[in-house]
Amino acid sequence: MMTAVVASECLEARGVHFPRGSRIILNDITIRLRSGEIVALLGANGAGKSTLFRIMLGFLKPERGEVRLNDRPLSEFSRRTLAQRIAYVPQAHVAPFPYKVHDVVLLGRLAETGIFRAPQAADRRVVGEVLERLAITHLAARPYTEISGGERQLTLIARALAQGAGILVMDEPMTGLDYGYQVRLLQHLVDLAGSGRTILMSTHNPEHAVQAATRIAVLRDGSIVADGPPAQIITPSLIRALYGVAVSTSTNAEGRIMLLPTIVHAQDSIRLASKAAIFPRRPE
Amino acid sequence: MARLIFLSLLLVGAILFALTIGRYPLGIGDIAAFFQAMAGMRLMAPDRYQLLHNIIVEIRLPRILGAALVGAALASSGAAFQAVFRNPLVSPGILGVLGGASFGAALGILLFGTWALIQLSAFTMGLVAVGVGLLIANMFGQGSMIMLVLGGMISAALFTSALSIVKYTADPYEQLPAIVYWLMGSLGGLDMTQIRWAAIPIAGGLVVLALFGRALDALSMGDDEARALGVPAQQVRYGVIGAATLVSALSVSLAGMIGWVGLVVPHVVRLALGPGNARLLPASAFAGAIFLVAADCVSRSIMRSEIPIGILTELIGIPAFIIVLHRARQGWT
């Protein structure tokens, strides 16, 4: 059942406005996710990524504007039906109790069984399938508190898949993972989108965004300042504006854009003279 | 499931064994013979029957059943509070129920002096204290977890100071010793009527807690995650707090302050059976019952006069807790 193409879903925020006190966290945000897309949300700390996620998951209500799932307002769905459609993958965390990886993933079936019914054989079968799909079957009996950060992240993704939801919202899934896990995770995301799932993920790293995303949205000071295919969005001038560093871009054989940061080495005397031009002050 | 059946059989065994403990020597055979005679399956001399009835049903059974109920209530509510507050070091008193109940009992001793009214007063004040804690939490923090903890602390402190006032005004020869003894915890004053009254709501509360087990697993990962998994976090939290407060307030009103059961028993069960709350909550109830029945046996047989059970659970609980701390060094995360 996990390999079957999931129902096509469309999640969109329309004119979402969210202040906290006198500060405007989100200002008139409109973003639309379609089936099979991987949308990477780029933005510095405090740009409003987490708040936008919490609003799109229905945890927070925007002051103005609304979030719609398949053209119906989020508020019309019950918590449980919503959980069957949209899954949330938080940053890998440490749980207070040493639940087994299998049991953490089994929590994903709560949306299906309801909170008062015990999980059935079919639910355990789904857990077995998603563990296999993410190649972490060997972790099933290990305590969630004793596995590595990368393994925890995969466990949380497995739990989201066990929910059977078509939309996955991921909060900085690459944070704290080693290179191997980052590459494997990017591959998993691309495969999931290939099976019809929609992924919205936030990231600090534009390289991850260009490697996996089909679309990149840039959030800055509570507004979406750019939204489109990676090749159009990721330009040296955007990177300079966002992060204050110089990069060059190129396109690889498959037509994907690649980023190469400009690092100046001391022995390179010609470049050294123009170092000041390459490293401008980070714009405020 | 097999483990729960095993624990329930162990509890029945502990209760039968506890019936043999006491000043008047009775063997397990005497107990069995008496219950057979009671059920009409066996004949017994009337004066012998009367004697055994007196010892078993009037004297020993109420306190043993009381120990089982109180132990089950404290251990299960402790485990539930630990999941709600995402901290394995939380005990049933976290929201102020024990502070409120002690004040209520002391007030009852001061004003009424009758056992039933003292218990009613302890129960009511236990609920009121939790109510005050929740009110404070909701006034300032929309009921967030840290505000619940602070609200409970403030409420407990408030009722503890009120208890001091009651102690200060109490008659130092009659009432004050009664208050002090009550605070040490005792199962000696129980009779079958009280057990009958308390058993149904305690059993009901324990069932409700066990039903919330899976939802508590999700809730212990965090509110947002629980919601994303389809669990109505706030409703589950208040449902569990309500049931856990009911059973712990009832247990305090039955037996006074009996510490450490609600903290240590869930821990030991978690180490033995794993942290899943759907199994942990009922298993803690059985284990808490067995533990307190056993502790009560010790309290009334080790010395000529009875040791207050609260002191005994403390003596056992503290070293157990140190061992447990070694295994689980997770603070507020």
Short mmCIF file of C-alpha atoms in Angstrom, two decimals, chain A residues 11 31-34 36-44 48-54 56-57 86-91 153 157 166-175 177 181-193 197-219 224 226-228 230 234 243 256:
data_model
loop_
_atom_site.label_atom_id
_atom_site.label_comp_id
_atom_site.label_asym_id
_atom_site.label_seq_id
_atom_site.Cartn_x
_atom_site.Cartn_y
_atom_site.Cartn_z
CA LEU A 11 -2.33 22.88 0.41
CA ILE A 31 2.05 29.96 -1.17
CA ARG A 32 0.58 26.94 -2.90
CA LEU A 33 1.80 23.33 -2.79
CA ARG A 34 0.81 20.88 -5.49
CA GLY A 36 4.62 15.77 -6.24
CA GLU A 37 6.37 19.04 -5.47
CA ILE A 38 9.29 19.46 -3.14
CA VAL A 39 9.18 23.03 -1.98
CA ALA A 40 12.18 24.25 -0.06
CA LEU A 41 11.62 27.26 2.15
CA LEU A 42 14.82 29.27 2.53
CA GLY A 43 15.28 31.94 5.10
CA ALA A 44 17.50 33.09 7.95
CA GLY A 48 9.18 33.31 10.15
CA LYS A 49 9.66 29.78 8.75
CA SER A 50 8.51 27.98 11.88
CA THR A 51 5.52 30.24 12.36
CA LEU A 52 4.46 29.70 8.76
CA PHE A 53 4.75 25.94 9.26
CA ARG A 54 2.69 26.01 12.43
CA MET A 56 0.01 25.66 7.60
CA LEU A 57 -0.33 22.66 9.93
CA ILE A 86 -0.76 16.27 6.41
CA ALA A 87 2.15 14.85 8.40
CA TYR A 88 4.66 16.88 10.35
CA VAL A 89 8.30 15.87 10.67
CA PRO A 90 9.88 17.87 13.49
CA GLN A 91 13.60 18.29 13.93
CA GLN A 153 15.30 11.85 11.71
CA ILE A 157 10.00 10.44 8.61
CA GLY A 166 0.05 12.93 1.11
CA ILE A 167 1.70 16.09 2.41
CA LEU A 168 4.86 16.10 4.51
CA VAL A 169 5.92 19.26 6.31
CA MET A 170 9.53 19.00 7.44
CA ASP A 171 11.25 21.39 9.79
CA GLU A 172 14.93 21.61 8.81
CA PRO A 173 15.30 17.87 8.26
CA MET A 174 19.02 18.08 7.45
CA THR A 175 20.11 19.86 10.62
CA LEU A 177 23.06 15.07 10.09
CA TYR A 181 22.66 10.91 6.00
CA GLN A 182 22.13 14.24 4.24
CA VAL A 183 22.61 12.68 0.82
CA ARG A 184 20.47 9.63 1.69
CA LEU A 185 17.72 11.86 3.07
CA LEU A 186 17.70 14.02 -0.06
CA GLN A 187 17.33 10.85 -2.13
CA HIS A 188 14.42 9.69 0.06
CA LEU A 189 12.70 13.05 -0.39
CA VAL A 190 13.05 12.88 -4.17
CA ASP A 191 11.69 9.29 -4.16
CA LEU A 192 8.74 10.27 -1.96
CA ALA A 193 7.84 13.14 -4.28
CA ARG A 197 3.74 13.03 -2.08
CA THR A 198 4.08 16.74 -1.57
CA ILE A 199 6.94 17.96 0.56
CA LEU A 200 7.41 21.31 2.20
CA MET A 201 10.71 21.64 3.98
CA SER A 202 12.61 24.46 5.54
CA THR A 203 16.36 24.59 5.28
CA HIS A 204 19.30 26.82 6.06
CA ASN A 205 21.33 25.34 3.26
CA PRO A 206 20.62 26.52 -0.30
CA GLU A 207 22.73 23.63 -1.64
CA HIS A 208 20.20 21.15 -0.25
CA ALA A 209 17.42 23.20 -1.73
CA VAL A 210 18.86 23.12 -5.24
CA GLN A 211 19.72 19.42 -5.01
CA ALA A 212 16.26 18.18 -4.10
CA ALA A 213 13.63 20.87 -4.50
CA THR A 214 11.41 21.34 -7.51
CA ARG A 215 10.61 24.81 -6.22
CA ILE A 216 12.25 27.25 -3.86
CA ALA A 217 10.50 29.92 -1.85
CA VAL A 218 12.49 32.56 -0.02
CA LEU A 219 11.14 34.01 3.18
CA ILE A 224 7.99 35.71 0.50
CA ALA A 226 10.97 34.90 -4.34
CA ASP A 227 9.14 31.72 -5.35
CA GLY A 228 9.92 29.60 -8.40
CA PRO A 230 15.59 26.59 -8.43
CA ILE A 234 19.10 30.72 -6.89
CA TYR A 243 23.73 35.30 3.42
CA ARG A 256 20.48 21.00 -12.22
#
